[in-house]
Each structure stands twice: as C-alpha cells, then as structure tokens.
Coordinates of C-alpha atoms in Angstrom, one line a residue:
M27 CA -3.8 2.2 -2.7
S28 CA -1.6 -0.7 -2.2
L29 CA 2.1 -1.0 -1.8
L30 CA 2.7 -1.1 -5.3
S31 CA -0.5 -0.3 -6.7
R32 CA -1.0 3.2 -6.2
P33 CA 0.6 3.2 -8.1
N34 CA -1.4 1.3 -3.6
R35 CA -1.1 1.7 -6.3
A36 CA 1.6 1.7 -4.1
V37 CA 4.1 0.9 -7.0
L38 CA 7.5 1.7 -6.2
V39 CA 9.5 3.2 -8.9
A40 CA 12.5 4.0 -7.0
G41 CA 15.9 2.9 -8.2
T42 CA 16.8 2.1 -4.7
I43 CA 15.3 -0.7 -2.6
G44 CA 11.6 -0.4 -3.3
L45 CA 8.7 -1.5 -1.2
A46 CA 6.0 -1.9 -3.5
L47 CA 3.2 -0.9 -2.4
V48 CA 1.6 0.7 -4.2
A49 CA 1.6 2.9 -5.6
T50 CA 1.2 2.2 -9.3
A51 CA 4.0 4.2 -10.5
C52 CA 4.9 5.2 -14.0
G53 CA 7.7 3.5 -15.9
S54 CA 8.4 0.8 -18.3
T55 CA 7.3 -2.8 -18.0
E56 CA 9.9 -5.2 -16.8
E57 CA 10.6 -8.1 -19.2
A58 CA 9.4 -11.5 -18.0
K59 CA 12.3 -13.5 -16.8
P60 CA 12.8 -16.8 -15.1
S61 CA 14.1 -17.1 -11.5
A62 CA 17.2 -19.2 -11.2
G63 CA 16.0 -22.7 -10.6
G64 CA 14.5 -25.5 -12.6
G65 CA 16.8 -28.1 -11.2
S66 CA 16.3 -30.2 -8.0
S67 CA 18.9 -30.2 -5.3
T68 CA 19.8 -32.7 -2.6
S69 CA 21.7 -30.2 -0.6
P70 CA 20.9 -29.9 3.1
E71 CA 19.5 -26.4 2.4
C72 CA 16.7 -28.1 0.5
A73 CA 15.4 -29.9 3.6
A74 CA 13.5 -26.7 4.5
F75 CA 11.5 -27.1 1.2
S76 CA 10.9 -30.8 1.4
Q77 CA 7.1 -30.4 2.1
Y78 CA 6.6 -28.8 -1.3
G79 CA 7.8 -31.9 -3.2
K80 CA 9.5 -32.0 -6.6
H81 CA 8.2 -30.4 -9.7
E82 CA 11.0 -30.9 -12.1
G83 CA 10.6 -29.1 -15.5
K84 CA 7.4 -27.2 -14.4
T85 CA 7.0 -23.5 -15.0
V86 CA 4.8 -21.0 -13.1
S87 CA 4.3 -17.4 -14.4
I88 CA 3.7 -14.5 -12.1
Y89 CA 2.4 -11.1 -13.2
S90 CA 2.6 -8.2 -10.7
P91 CA 2.7 -4.4 -10.2
I92 CA 5.9 -4.9 -8.2
R93 CA 8.9 -4.1 -10.4
D94 CA 12.4 -2.6 -10.6
A95 CA 14.6 -3.2 -7.5
E96 CA 11.7 -4.6 -5.4
A97 CA 11.0 -7.2 -8.1
D98 CA 14.7 -8.3 -8.0
L99 CA 14.5 -8.8 -4.3
F100 CA 11.4 -10.9 -4.6
E101 CA 13.2 -13.2 -7.1
Q102 CA 16.2 -13.5 -4.8
A103 CA 13.9 -14.4 -2.0
W104 CA 12.2 -17.3 -3.7
K105 CA 15.3 -18.5 -5.6
P106 CA 16.2 -21.3 -3.1
F107 CA 12.6 -22.6 -3.2
A108 CA 12.7 -22.6 -7.0
Q109 CA 16.0 -24.5 -7.1
C110 CA 14.9 -27.1 -4.5
T111 CA 11.5 -27.8 -6.0
G112 CA 12.6 -27.6 -9.6
I113 CA 9.9 -25.0 -10.4
K114 CA 11.0 -22.3 -12.9
I115 CA 9.2 -19.1 -11.9
T116 CA 8.9 -16.5 -14.6
Y117 CA 8.1 -13.1 -13.3
E118 CA 6.9 -9.9 -15.0
G119 CA 6.4 -6.6 -13.2
T120 CA 4.5 -3.7 -14.8
G121 CA 3.5 -0.2 -14.0
E122 CA 0.2 -0.8 -16.0
F123 CA -1.0 -3.8 -14.0
E124 CA -4.6 -2.8 -13.6
A125 CA -5.2 -2.4 -17.3
Q126 CA -2.9 -5.1 -18.7
I127 CA -4.1 -7.9 -16.4
Q128 CA -7.6 -7.4 -17.9
V129 CA -6.2 -7.4 -21.5
R130 CA -4.3 -10.6 -20.8
A131 CA -7.3 -12.4 -19.2
D132 CA -9.6 -11.3 -22.0
G133 CA -7.1 -12.4 -24.6
G134 CA -6.9 -15.9 -23.1
N135 CA -3.3 -15.4 -22.0
P136 CA -3.5 -14.8 -18.2
P137 CA -0.6 -15.5 -15.9
D138 CA -0.7 -18.5 -13.6
I139 CA -0.5 -16.2 -10.6
A140 CA -1.1 -12.5 -10.2
F141 CA -0.3 -10.2 -7.2
F142 CA -3.5 -8.1 -6.9
P143 CA -3.0 -4.8 -5.0
Q144 CA -6.7 -4.0 -5.1
P145 CA -9.2 -6.4 -3.6
G146 CA -11.8 -4.7 -5.8
L147 CA -9.9 -5.7 -8.9
L148 CA -9.5 -9.3 -7.5
E149 CA -13.2 -9.4 -6.9
R150 CA -14.0 -8.4 -10.5
F151 CA -12.0 -11.4 -11.9
A152 CA -13.4 -13.8 -9.3
K153 CA -17.0 -12.8 -10.2
A154 CA -16.2 -13.3 -13.8
G155 CA -15.1 -16.9 -13.1
K156 CA -11.5 -16.2 -14.1
L157 CA -9.8 -17.1 -10.8
K158 CA -9.3 -20.5 -9.2
P159 CA -10.2 -20.9 -5.5
A160 CA -7.3 -21.2 -3.2
S161 CA -6.2 -24.7 -2.1
E162 CA -6.9 -26.1 1.3
E163 CA -3.2 -25.7 2.2
V164 CA -3.3 -22.0 1.3
K165 CA -6.5 -21.6 3.3
K166 CA -4.9 -23.3 6.3
L167 CA -1.8 -21.1 6.1
T168 CA -3.9 -18.0 5.8
A169 CA -6.0 -18.9 8.8
E170 CA -2.8 -19.4 10.8
G171 CA -1.0 -16.3 9.6
W172 CA -3.5 -13.5 9.1
S173 CA -6.4 -11.9 10.9
A174 CA -10.0 -12.5 9.6
D175 CA -9.9 -8.8 8.4
W176 CA -7.1 -9.6 6.0
A177 CA -8.5 -12.9 4.8
K178 CA -11.9 -11.3 3.9
Y179 CA -10.3 -9.0 1.4
A180 CA -9.6 -12.0 -0.9
T181 CA -12.9 -13.7 -0.2
V182 CA -15.7 -13.3 -2.8
D183 CA -19.2 -14.6 -2.3
G184 CA -17.9 -17.0 0.3
T185 CA -15.0 -18.4 -1.7
F186 CA -11.4 -17.6 -0.7
Y187 CA -9.0 -16.9 -3.6
G188 CA -5.5 -16.0 -2.2
A189 CA -3.4 -15.2 0.8
P190 CA -2.0 -11.7 1.5
L191 CA 1.6 -10.9 0.5
G192 CA 3.3 -7.7 1.5
A193 CA 1.7 -4.8 3.5
S194 CA 2.1 -1.2 4.2
V195 CA 0.8 1.2 6.9
K196 CA -0.6 4.4 5.6
S197 CA -1.3 6.2 8.9
F198 CA 2.1 7.9 9.2
V199 CA 3.4 11.5 9.3
W200 CA 7.1 11.8 8.4
Y201 CA 9.2 14.4 10.2
S202 CA 12.8 15.2 11.2
P203 CA 13.6 14.3 14.8
K204 CA 16.6 16.6 14.6
M205 CA 14.5 19.6 13.5
F206 CA 11.9 18.9 16.2
T207 CA 14.6 18.8 18.9
E208 CA 16.2 21.9 17.7
K209 CA 12.9 23.8 17.5
G210 CA 11.5 22.4 20.7
W211 CA 8.5 20.9 18.9
A212 CA 6.7 17.9 20.4
V213 CA 5.1 15.0 18.4
P214 CA 1.3 15.7 18.5
K215 CA -1.0 13.2 20.1
T216 CA -4.3 14.7 18.8
W217 CA -5.6 16.4 15.7
D218 CA -5.9 19.7 17.6
E219 CA -2.3 19.4 18.7
L220 CA -1.3 18.7 15.1
M221 CA -3.1 21.8 13.8
T222 CA -1.6 23.9 16.6
L223 CA 1.9 22.6 15.7
S224 CA 1.3 23.4 12.0
T225 CA 0.4 27.0 12.9
T226 CA 3.4 27.2 15.2
I227 CA 5.7 26.0 12.4
A228 CA 4.2 28.3 9.9
G229 CA 5.0 31.2 12.2
T230 CA 8.7 30.4 11.9
G231 CA 8.7 31.0 8.2
I232 CA 8.8 27.3 7.4
K233 CA 5.9 25.7 5.5
P234 CA 4.8 23.0 7.9
W235 CA 3.6 20.6 5.2
C236 CA 5.0 19.3 1.9
A237 CA 3.1 16.9 -0.4
G238 CA 3.0 15.4 -3.9
I239 CA 0.2 13.5 -5.6
E240 CA 1.6 13.2 -9.2
S241 CA 1.9 9.6 -10.2
G242 CA 1.4 9.2 -13.9
D243 CA -2.0 7.7 -14.8
A244 CA -2.6 7.2 -11.0
T245 CA -2.1 10.9 -10.1
G246 CA -4.3 11.8 -7.1
W247 CA -3.9 8.6 -5.1
P248 CA -1.9 10.2 -2.2
A249 CA -4.8 12.7 -1.7
T250 CA -7.3 9.8 -1.5
D251 CA -5.2 8.3 1.3
W252 CA -5.6 11.5 3.3
I253 CA -9.4 11.3 2.9
E254 CA -9.5 7.6 3.9
D255 CA -7.3 8.1 7.0
I256 CA -9.4 11.1 8.3
L257 CA -12.7 9.4 7.5
L258 CA -11.6 6.3 9.4
R259 CA -11.0 8.5 12.5
E260 CA -14.1 10.7 12.0
I261 CA -16.8 8.1 11.4
G262 CA -15.2 5.0 12.8
P263 CA -14.5 1.6 11.1
E264 CA -18.2 0.7 10.6
G265 CA -18.9 4.1 9.0
Y266 CA -15.8 3.7 6.9
D267 CA -17.1 0.3 5.7
D268 CA -20.4 1.9 4.8
W269 CA -18.6 4.6 2.8
V270 CA -16.4 2.0 0.9
T271 CA -19.5 0.1 -0.1
H272 CA -21.5 3.3 -1.0
K273 CA -24.0 2.8 1.8
L274 CA -22.7 6.2 2.8
P275 CA -22.8 8.3 -0.3
F276 CA -19.6 10.1 -1.4
N277 CA -21.3 13.5 -1.0
D278 CA -22.8 12.8 2.4
P279 CA -22.2 15.7 4.9
K280 CA -19.9 13.5 6.9
V281 CA -17.6 13.0 3.9
V282 CA -17.8 16.6 3.0
A283 CA -16.7 17.5 6.6
A284 CA -13.8 15.0 6.4
V285 CA -12.6 16.4 3.0
D286 CA -12.7 19.9 4.3
K287 CA -10.7 18.9 7.4
V288 CA -8.0 17.6 5.1
G289 CA -8.4 20.8 3.1
A290 CA -7.5 22.8 6.2
I291 CA -4.0 21.5 5.5
L292 CA -3.7 20.7 1.8
K293 CA -5.6 23.7 0.5
N294 CA -4.0 26.2 2.9
D295 CA -1.2 28.2 1.2
K296 CA 0.1 29.1 4.7
F297 CA 0.7 25.3 5.4
V298 CA 1.8 24.0 2.0
N299 CA 3.7 23.2 -0.2
G300 CA 7.1 23.5 1.5
G301 CA 9.9 23.5 -1.0
Y302 CA 7.7 23.4 -4.1
G303 CA 5.3 26.3 -4.3
P304 CA 1.6 27.1 -3.7
V305 CA -1.3 24.6 -3.2
K306 CA -1.5 23.7 -6.9
S307 CA 2.1 22.6 -6.9
I308 CA 1.0 19.5 -5.0
A309 CA -0.7 18.2 -8.2
S310 CA 2.5 18.4 -10.2
T311 CA 4.9 17.2 -7.5
A312 CA 5.8 13.5 -7.9
F313 CA 4.7 11.5 -4.9
Q314 CA 8.2 10.0 -4.7
E315 CA 9.6 13.6 -4.2
G316 CA 6.8 14.8 -1.9
G317 CA 8.6 14.6 1.4
V318 CA 12.2 15.3 0.3
P319 CA 12.1 19.0 1.4
I320 CA 12.1 17.8 5.0
T321 CA 15.7 16.8 4.5
Q322 CA 16.4 20.3 3.2
G323 CA 14.7 22.1 6.1
K324 CA 12.0 23.5 3.8
C325 CA 9.1 21.7 5.4
A326 CA 8.5 19.8 8.6
L327 CA 5.7 17.2 8.0
H328 CA 4.7 14.8 5.2
R329 CA 1.9 12.3 5.4
Q330 CA 2.8 9.1 3.6
A331 CA 2.9 5.4 4.1
S332 CA 5.6 3.2 5.6
F333 CA 7.0 2.4 2.2
Y334 CA 8.1 6.0 1.9
A335 CA 11.2 4.9 3.8
N336 CA 12.6 3.9 0.4
F337 CA 12.3 7.4 -1.2
W338 CA 14.5 9.5 1.0
P339 CA 17.8 10.7 -0.5
E340 CA 20.7 8.2 -0.3
G341 CA 22.3 8.3 3.1
T342 CA 19.3 9.5 5.0
K343 CA 19.0 7.8 8.4
V344 CA 15.5 6.5 9.2
A345 CA 15.3 6.2 12.9
E346 CA 13.8 7.8 16.0
D347 CA 17.0 9.7 16.5
G348 CA 17.9 9.9 12.8
D349 CA 17.3 12.3 9.9
V350 CA 13.7 11.3 9.4
F351 CA 11.2 9.2 11.2
A352 CA 7.4 9.0 11.4
F353 CA 4.6 9.3 14.0
Y354 CA 1.0 8.0 13.9
L355 CA -1.4 10.5 12.3
P356 CA -3.5 11.4 15.3
G357 CA -7.3 11.8 15.4
N358 CA -9.5 13.4 18.0
D359 CA -9.3 10.6 20.5
P360 CA -5.7 9.6 21.5
A361 CA -7.1 6.3 22.9
K362 CA -8.4 5.2 19.5
K363 CA -5.8 4.5 16.9
P364 CA -7.3 2.8 13.8
V365 CA -4.7 1.9 11.1
L366 CA -5.1 2.4 7.4
G367 CA -3.0 0.1 5.2
A368 CA -2.7 -1.7 2.0
G369 CA -1.1 -4.8 0.5
E370 CA -1.2 -7.4 -2.3
F371 CA -3.0 -10.7 -2.6
V372 CA -1.7 -13.8 -4.4
A373 CA -4.5 -15.2 -6.6
A374 CA -4.3 -17.7 -9.4
F375 CA -5.8 -18.2 -12.9
A376 CA -4.6 -21.8 -12.9
D377 CA -4.8 -24.7 -10.4
R378 CA -2.0 -27.0 -11.6
P379 CA -0.1 -28.6 -8.7
E380 CA 3.0 -26.5 -9.2
V381 CA 0.9 -23.3 -9.2
Q382 CA -0.7 -24.3 -5.9
T383 CA 2.7 -25.1 -4.5
V384 CA 4.0 -21.6 -5.3
Q385 CA 0.9 -20.1 -3.8
A386 CA 1.4 -22.2 -0.6
Y387 CA 5.1 -21.1 -0.3
L388 CA 4.2 -17.4 -0.7
A389 CA 1.5 -17.9 2.0
S390 CA 4.0 -19.4 4.5
A391 CA 6.0 -17.6 7.1
E392 CA 9.2 -18.7 5.4
F393 CA 8.8 -16.5 2.3
P394 CA 8.3 -13.1 4.0
A395 CA 11.1 -14.0 6.4
A396 CA 13.4 -14.7 3.5
R397 CA 12.3 -11.5 1.8
M398 CA 12.8 -9.4 4.9
K399 CA 16.5 -10.5 5.2
L400 CA 17.2 -8.8 1.9
G401 CA 16.0 -5.3 2.8
T402 CA 13.0 -3.2 3.5
Y403 CA 9.8 -5.2 3.7
V404 CA 6.6 -5.2 5.8
T405 CA 4.2 -8.1 6.3
A406 CA 1.1 -8.5 8.5
R407 CA 1.7 -12.2 8.8
K408 CA 2.0 -13.7 12.2
G409 CA 5.0 -15.9 12.7
V410 CA 7.4 -13.4 11.1
D411 CA 9.4 -11.6 13.8
P412 CA 9.3 -7.8 13.6
A413 CA 12.7 -7.7 15.4
N414 CA 14.2 -8.9 12.1
A415 CA 12.9 -5.9 10.1
Q416 CA 15.6 -3.9 8.3
N417 CA 14.6 -0.5 9.6
P418 CA 12.6 1.0 12.6
I419 CA 9.6 2.0 10.4
D420 CA 9.2 -1.5 9.1
K421 CA 9.5 -2.9 12.7
L422 CA 6.9 -0.3 14.0
S423 CA 4.6 -1.1 11.1
M424 CA 4.7 -4.9 11.6
E425 CA 4.1 -4.4 15.4
M426 CA 1.0 -2.4 14.6
L427 CA -0.3 -4.8 12.0
Q428 CA 0.3 -7.9 14.1
D429 CA -1.2 -6.4 17.2
P430 CA -4.5 -8.2 17.8
S431 CA -6.0 -5.0 19.3
T432 CA -5.3 -3.0 16.2
I433 CA -8.4 -1.8 14.2
F434 CA -7.2 -2.2 10.7
R435 CA -8.9 -1.1 7.5
F436 CA -7.7 -1.6 3.9
D437 CA -7.2 1.4 1.6
G438 CA -10.7 2.4 0.6
S439 CA -10.1 3.2 -3.0
D440 CA -8.5 -0.2 -3.5
L441 CA -11.8 -1.8 -2.3
M442 CA -14.1 0.3 -4.4
P443 CA -15.2 -0.4 -8.0
A444 CA -12.2 0.4 -10.2
A445 CA -14.1 3.1 -12.1
V446 CA -14.4 5.0 -8.8
G447 CA -11.4 3.9 -6.7
A448 CA -8.8 4.0 -9.5
G449 CA -10.8 6.5 -11.6
T450 CA -13.0 9.3 -10.5
F451 CA -11.7 9.4 -6.9
W452 CA -8.1 9.9 -8.0
K453 CA -9.2 12.5 -10.7
G454 CA -11.6 14.2 -8.3
M455 CA -9.0 14.8 -5.6
T456 CA -6.6 16.1 -8.2
D457 CA -9.3 18.6 -9.4
W458 CA -9.9 19.5 -5.8
I459 CA -6.2 20.3 -5.3
N460 CA -6.3 22.3 -8.5
G461 CA -9.1 24.5 -7.1
K462 CA -12.5 22.8 -7.5
D463 CA -14.7 23.1 -4.4
T464 CA -15.5 20.1 -2.2
K465 CA -19.2 19.7 -3.0
T466 CA -18.6 19.8 -6.8
V467 CA -15.9 17.2 -6.6
L468 CA -17.8 14.8 -4.3
D469 CA -21.0 15.1 -6.3
Y470 CA -18.9 14.1 -9.4
I471 CA -17.4 11.1 -7.7
D472 CA -20.8 10.0 -6.2
A473 CA -22.5 10.2 -9.6
S474 CA -19.8 7.9 -11.1
W475 CA -20.6 5.0 -8.7
P476 CA -21.8 2.0 -10.8
K477 CA -25.6 1.7 -10.7
S478 CA -25.7 -2.1 -10.6

C-alpha cells in the first residue's frame, strides 16, 4: 500500500507529523480549504516561480488520501508557489479516498487533481477516459527526476498521466539499538540469521516480534506487505511482476511457500505478539500501535515501512544510536537487496493551464525540497538531496530509492485490481491471521481475480 493509502493505503492518521503513505487510515474527512494565495507578488522570493507564469484568480482543487498533520505540511510547502502564481489551491484529504474518488467522478464532480496512492486505481480511471494525459512539461520533469520503473506506474496503454509524489520504503525491520547492544544481539544479514535471532530472543522471555494489521476498512494491509516483501526475495522481480499481473496464480506453490515463510513468524505464538497477546491479537492491534512495545522492552522487532518513524511515542529518538532504528529485511542472498516501496501519483481530471501548472510544480525538484524542510518526508526524485532529510530513516530511504543499482518494485496490492489488492487480499490475510489455513485463503483470493 502506499504512503497514505494503506490506508499504502499508507494513510497516516497520526496527530503528529504524518508521512502519508499509505496507509488508508480511518478517520474523518478533512474539509476542503484553500491554501493561502490567490494574489500575485513581485517580491524577490517570487523569482523562483517565474517560469510558472501568472494565473490570477484561478483555482485548482486537489483531492487526496493525505490528511491531518501531513496535509497541513503539504499546504505550507506549496503556499509560496500559490502566492506567487496567483493560483488558489483548494485541498481536501480523506480517509475514504478509494471509494469517494469514484463517487465524485461518476457524479460529474471530480477534483482537478488527485493524488493516487494505487497505480491500479489510476489505471481504472485512465481506461475509463476520465483522466487527462500529462503535459509535455510534466513528462520532461518526470524523465529528469525518476527512474523508468517509477514512470511506468502512471503509464496506461502507452499514455503517461502523472508524476510520482512522495514515497516510502517498505523493506524495513524496526528495532531498538540500545536493546541490541545490551543483549549482545547483531543485526541479521540473511533470513536464516533473522530466524536464529528470533529464536534467541524468544529464549530470553521476550516475544521477538510485535505486529498490528488493524486499519479500519483497510484492515489487513500490513500483512500483505509482508507477503510482497518475501515474494520479491523468493521469486525475484520478474516472478513478482508475474504474480502482480496474475500470470502467477495466487495459489501457486511458490506463493504458498512464501506465505508459510511469513507464517513462521506471524502465526508462531512463540514469536508474536509482544506486548499485546497471542497471534490473533495482531488482527485487532492498530497498525499505528504495532511497534510501540519495542519502546517498552516487550518486543524486539517490527516490520513496517519508513513512514512508521512518525508513530513512535513523542520523544523517541530515531537514529542508529537512538531509541529505535531500522534495518533492511534480509533475504536468502545478502548480495541481492530488492526494495519494496509505495508512493502517490499526481494525475488530473482537467487540463486547464493552471491545473497543468500545479502538476508541473509538484513534479519539480523544488516542491519535495520545500516539503522536506518542514519535517519527515521521503521522495525518490533525483535532484533532491538526501542530506537534507529530517531524520536518518528518511535519509536512508532516499539513498536507497535514488540508487540506480536498486531493484525497486511497487507495493503489489496497490498494482492489482482493486477488488483483489484492496479487497480479498486484505481480507484474506486477516482471515489467515485469525486462523484460516494458507491454501484456503490463497484459493479464495485467486478465485476473486477479475475474469476479464
């Protein structure tokens, strides 16, 4: 799931600085409100926006799964652009983006721009003829700033619809450096070392893992991230692509083996759920709270994305020598380190000049740089210096995403048809945590794949 979507999808519902991503979290819809702006300025600060021209009296609406504190930071970041160009940007964030964007489009009231956390959802609107192709300027900026892998996720039948926005890295395991030092534990480099470490920790009386997959209507998405990460390591990027497109069925033996590999942790009462209870407590533990027992010494490991930096208790130091940090989720081969991630894409339902201007600004290196100055934020865009990241996890994430040698794959459930990726896959993994066997769950998900 995306930053915000997965609620994904990554929708951040924290009252602190949130990095959307996705997760699509529960909560109330934020009222649409205009960014400060609407008036031109001749101040020297506006020289940086001169290439965008003047659009006095024009309004552009944005609809997004990004809300709460994170939404406020977005509005702060583009405020100078709005003031200098004269464009009034009205922004509305919602925890029900996937459903409501369809309602609005079908009702003839779509926003000018939407931040899509799921390429599969963007594709649905593009195929329906609802979206406008990106301008040549947005295409140019995207080619300059992102890898072809990122650009393809917003390309449908050869037409490009929008540049990426924020990003997250999913392939992390959070831990306490202090606890590891005190106990003499080493960060594992392979899956076997990770399992050995888990057994060692369990022998001390501490549950090695804690987890939470509850997320309102999106309950189950953190478990799907586990499956995606392990599949990417077990069958490689090409096999992963086949699975995402259903060339490899959901109930294929390779998928069964990967799910059972995850089950060796998540369905093992000796390993989970530190601080909360038995295996089934994972399904009722909010994803935002999933890793908190690490700070209480009740568990040692929590697999979650880079945006989880926003969910630690106030005052928690996120650093290699701090209260919490994260390491790369290892696979069988330490020389191969594929990265699972997510993000949003800026697509438009209108192509008025002012709409294309806002799209172009959001695709530039200037917007993510401005957003990063305000707090936690990750982008895969080249030209944005990771050294300016506000915490070490953001810096590490950006270095990984911008590294040309990185094998990156987008969150699988975000790429799948919504009925599966945001439906039966989430539900199936919740049922799995609650006791259903692997084959029954995977047969159920596979049977739900659209036939046409």
